[in-house]
Coordinates of C-alpha atoms in Angstrom, one line a residue:
Chain A
X7 CA 113.4 21.5 -90.9
X8 CA 112.6 19.3 -93.5
X9 CA 109.8 17.5 -91.4
X10 CA 106.4 17.7 -90.6
X11 CA 106.2 19.4 -86.5
X12 CA 103.5 19.6 -84.2
X13 CA 103.1 21.3 -80.6
X14 CA 103.0 20.4 -78.3
X15 CA 104.8 16.9 -77.7
X16 CA 102.6 16.0 -74.8
X17 CA 99.7 17.6 -72.8
X18 CA 97.9 16.8 -69.9
X19 CA 94.9 18.6 -68.9
X20 CA 92.5 18.2 -66.9
X21 CA 88.7 17.7 -68.2
X22 CA 86.5 20.2 -69.5
X23 CA 89.1 22.6 -70.1
X24 CA 90.3 23.6 -74.2
X25 CA 93.0 22.5 -75.8
X26 CA 94.9 23.7 -79.1
X27 CA 97.4 21.2 -81.0
X28 CA 99.4 23.4 -83.4
X29 CA 101.0 21.3 -86.9
X30 CA 103.3 22.8 -89.5
X31 CA 103.5 21.2 -92.5
X32 CA 106.0 21.0 -94.9
X33 CA 106.9 23.8 -96.8
X34 CA 104.9 23.5 -100.2
X35 CA 102.4 20.8 -99.4
X36 CA 98.8 22.2 -100.5
X37 CA 97.3 19.7 -98.4
X38 CA 96.9 19.0 -94.4
X39 CA 95.0 16.3 -92.9
X40 CA 94.9 15.9 -88.9
X41 CA 94.1 11.9 -87.8
X42 CA 93.8 10.7 -83.8
X43 CA 95.1 7.8 -82.5
X44 CA 93.8 5.8 -79.8
X45 CA 94.6 2.9 -78.5
X46 CA 93.7 -0.3 -80.2
X47 CA 91.1 1.9 -82.5
X48 CA 93.9 2.6 -85.3
X49 CA 94.0 5.9 -87.1
X50 CA 91.1 7.8 -87.5
X51 CA 90.2 10.8 -89.8
X52 CA 89.3 14.1 -88.6
X53 CA 89.9 16.6 -90.7
X54 CA 91.6 17.9 -94.5
X55 CA 92.6 20.8 -95.8
X56 CA 93.2 21.1 -99.5
X57 CA 95.0 24.9 -100.4
X58 CA 91.8 28.0 -100.4
X59 CA 88.7 24.8 -100.6
X60 CA 85.9 24.5 -97.5
X61 CA 87.6 21.8 -95.4
X62 CA 86.6 18.4 -95.2
X63 CA 85.3 18.0 -91.4
X64 CA 83.5 14.7 -92.3
X65 CA 85.6 13.1 -89.3
X66 CA 85.2 15.3 -86.5
X67 CA 83.5 12.9 -83.4
X68 CA 81.8 15.8 -82.4
X69 CA 81.4 19.9 -82.3
X70 CA 83.8 20.4 -79.5
X71 CA 86.0 19.3 -82.0
X72 CA 87.2 22.3 -85.1
X73 CA 90.4 23.4 -86.9
X74 CA 91.5 25.8 -89.0
X75 CA 94.7 26.4 -91.8
X76 CA 96.2 30.1 -91.7
X77 CA 97.7 31.4 -94.5
X78 CA 97.7 28.3 -95.6
X79 CA 100.4 26.8 -93.6
X80 CA 99.9 26.7 -90.0
X81 CA 96.8 24.4 -89.2
X82 CA 95.4 24.8 -85.4
X83 CA 93.1 21.7 -83.9
X84 CA 91.3 22.8 -80.6
X85 CA 89.1 20.9 -78.5
X86 CA 86.8 22.3 -76.1
X87 CA 85.5 21.4 -72.6
X88 CA 87.9 18.1 -73.1
X89 CA 86.0 14.8 -71.8
X90 CA 88.4 11.7 -71.3
X91 CA 87.2 10.0 -74.1
X92 CA 89.7 13.1 -75.9
X93 CA 92.9 11.1 -74.1
X94 CA 94.7 10.5 -77.7
X95 CA 97.7 10.9 -79.8
X96 CA 96.6 13.6 -82.1
X97 CA 99.1 13.1 -85.4
X98 CA 99.0 15.4 -88.9
X99 CA 100.5 14.9 -92.2
X100 CA 101.1 16.7 -95.1
X101 CA 101.2 16.6 -98.8
X102 CA 102.4 18.3 -101.9
X103 CA 98.6 17.9 -103.8
X104 CA 95.6 17.3 -102.4
X105 CA 93.7 16.9 -106.0
X106 CA 92.7 13.5 -105.9
X107 CA 93.7 10.8 -108.5
X108 CA 97.3 10.3 -106.9
X109 CA 98.4 9.4 -104.4
X110 CA 99.0 11.8 -102.8
X111 CA 101.3 10.3 -100.4
X112 CA 101.0 11.7 -96.8
X113 CA 103.8 13.0 -94.6
X114 CA 103.5 12.6 -91.2
X115 CA 104.8 14.5 -87.9
X116 CA 105.4 12.9 -84.2
X117 CA 101.7 13.2 -83.0
X118 CA 100.9 15.2 -79.4
X119 CA 100.1 13.4 -77.1
X120 CA 96.8 14.7 -75.4
X121 CA 95.9 12.9 -71.7
X122 CA 92.8 14.2 -69.9
X123 CA 92.7 13.6 -66.6
Chain B
X28 CA 81.8 -4.1 -90.7
X29 CA 84.6 -1.9 -90.9
X30 CA 86.6 -0.3 -94.5
X31 CA 90.0 -1.9 -93.5
X32 CA 90.6 -4.7 -91.3
X33 CA 93.7 -5.5 -89.9
X34 CA 94.5 -8.4 -87.2
X35 CA 96.2 -6.2 -84.5
X36 CA 97.6 -9.3 -83.1
X37 CA 101.7 -9.0 -81.8
X38 CA 104.0 -10.6 -84.2
X39 CA 107.0 -11.7 -82.6
X40 CA 110.0 -13.2 -85.1
X41 CA 113.5 -14.9 -85.0
X42 CA 116.0 -11.9 -87.1
X43 CA 116.6 -13.5 -90.3
X44 CA 112.4 -14.6 -90.8
X45 CA 110.4 -13.7 -93.1
X46 CA 107.3 -11.3 -92.0
X47 CA 103.9 -11.9 -93.6
X48 CA 101.2 -8.5 -92.5
X49 CA 97.8 -8.8 -95.2
X50 CA 95.0 -6.7 -94.6
X51 CA 91.2 -7.0 -95.9
X52 CA 88.3 -4.5 -97.3
X53 CA 85.3 -3.8 -98.0
X54 CA 85.5 -1.5 -100.2
X55 CA 85.8 -1.8 -104.2
X56 CA 86.5 2.1 -104.4
X57 CA 89.3 2.1 -103.0
X58 CA 92.1 2.8 -105.3
X59 CA 96.0 3.3 -103.9
X60 CA 97.2 0.4 -101.1
X61 CA 100.1 1.8 -98.8
X62 CA 101.7 0.5 -96.4
X63 CA 103.3 2.6 -93.2
X64 CA 105.8 1.8 -90.4
X65 CA 105.2 3.4 -87.3
X66 CA 107.6 3.7 -84.0
X67 CA 107.0 4.0 -80.8
X68 CA 106.6 7.6 -80.2
X69 CA 107.0 8.5 -83.6
X70 CA 104.8 8.9 -86.7
X71 CA 104.3 7.2 -89.4
X72 CA 106.1 6.9 -92.4
X73 CA 105.0 5.6 -95.9
X74 CA 106.6 2.1 -96.5
X75 CA 105.2 2.2 -100.3
X76 CA 102.7 1.5 -102.2
X77 CA 100.4 0.5 -104.7
X78 CA 98.0 0.9 -107.1
X79 CA 96.3 -2.1 -109.0
X80 CA 96.7 -5.8 -107.7
X81 CA 100.3 -7.6 -108.1
X82 CA 103.4 -7.4 -106.5
X83 CA 105.8 -4.5 -105.7
X84 CA 109.2 -5.1 -104.5
X85 CA 111.1 -2.2 -102.6
X86 CA 114.1 -4.1 -101.1
X87 CA 113.2 -6.6 -98.8
X88 CA 109.9 -5.3 -98.9
X89 CA 107.1 -6.8 -100.6
X90 CA 103.4 -5.2 -100.8
X91 CA 101.1 -7.9 -102.9
X92 CA 97.3 -6.9 -103.7
X93 CA 94.9 -8.9 -105.3
X94 CA 91.6 -6.7 -105.7
X95 CA 89.5 -9.6 -106.7
X96 CA 89.8 -10.9 -102.7
X97 CA 90.1 -7.4 -101.5
X98 CA 93.4 -8.5 -99.4
X99 CA 96.7 -6.9 -99.4
X100 CA 99.9 -8.0 -97.9
X101 CA 103.3 -7.2 -96.8
X102 CA 106.5 -9.5 -96.7
X103 CA 109.7 -8.4 -94.7
X104 CA 112.0 -10.7 -96.1
X105 CA 115.7 -11.5 -93.9
X106 CA 114.0 -9.4 -90.7
X107 CA 116.3 -7.2 -88.7
X108 CA 115.7 -5.7 -85.7
X109 CA 115.5 -2.3 -86.9
X110 CA 112.3 -3.8 -88.8
X111 CA 110.2 -3.4 -85.3
X112 CA 107.6 -1.7 -84.9
X113 CA 104.0 -1.5 -85.3
X114 CA 102.9 -1.7 -89.1
X115 CA 100.0 -0.1 -91.1
X116 CA 97.9 -1.2 -93.9
X117 CA 95.7 2.3 -95.2
X118 CA 93.8 2.6 -98.1
X119 CA 92.5 5.3 -100.5
X120 CA 89.5 6.2 -102.3
X121 CA 89.3 9.4 -104.8
X122 CA 89.4 11.7 -101.9
X123 CA 92.0 12.3 -100.1
X124 CA 91.5 10.5 -96.7
X125 CA 93.1 7.5 -96.0
X126 CA 91.5 5.0 -94.0
X127 CA 93.5 2.7 -92.0
X128 CA 93.9 -0.7 -90.8
X129 CA 94.6 -1.1 -86.8
X130 CA 98.2 -1.9 -87.2
X131 CA 100.8 -4.7 -86.2
X132 CA 103.6 -4.7 -83.9
X133 CA 106.0 -6.7 -85.3
X134 CA 109.0 -7.3 -83.1
X135 CA 112.7 -9.4 -84.6
X136 CA 114.4 -10.9 -82.2
X137 CA 118.2 -10.7 -82.1

């Protein structure tokens, strides 16, 4: 598995339920990012992890959204009490380093398509 | 005003034509300018990035940056049906979040 993997690929949930989305970054990549892609809105930054530093959570749209990264590798994005407006594709990306000053090319996974009914 | 503007209108061209895409931006702090290609139901993949004003070529793809006008372009020469995808511009400041345009869906008709 050379690329970023995400699971599940599709998730349908009822309004009000909690969901967990998983991301496995490329091995050795220290930086991990979550984005949301909605129809007509483009990609929206959610959260960024770099090594053991405190994550940049400035893009999370509400306190119903949270994410963690365990052991500097796998990350889980949790959405509590889902709403219909949370329906989107959630994309994870990783880069070799997240240090400022370089392009830090981000490699994206295939995304999780979330539908809230 | 969004930091990055990309007219999301779809674009259909005949095979062999030149595809021209562009984005404008408002934040002069952006340092890196990227183009991503996204096929349907896939994640975006990085095509190329540039750091300074000027042109950068990679095969049939040319990226152009004009920092004075805050304007970037992507040109695809001799377009192929396999180029049919959504193209997203993205920009990065000193931190690592990318600011994306909304994307252009390109269809190359055989």
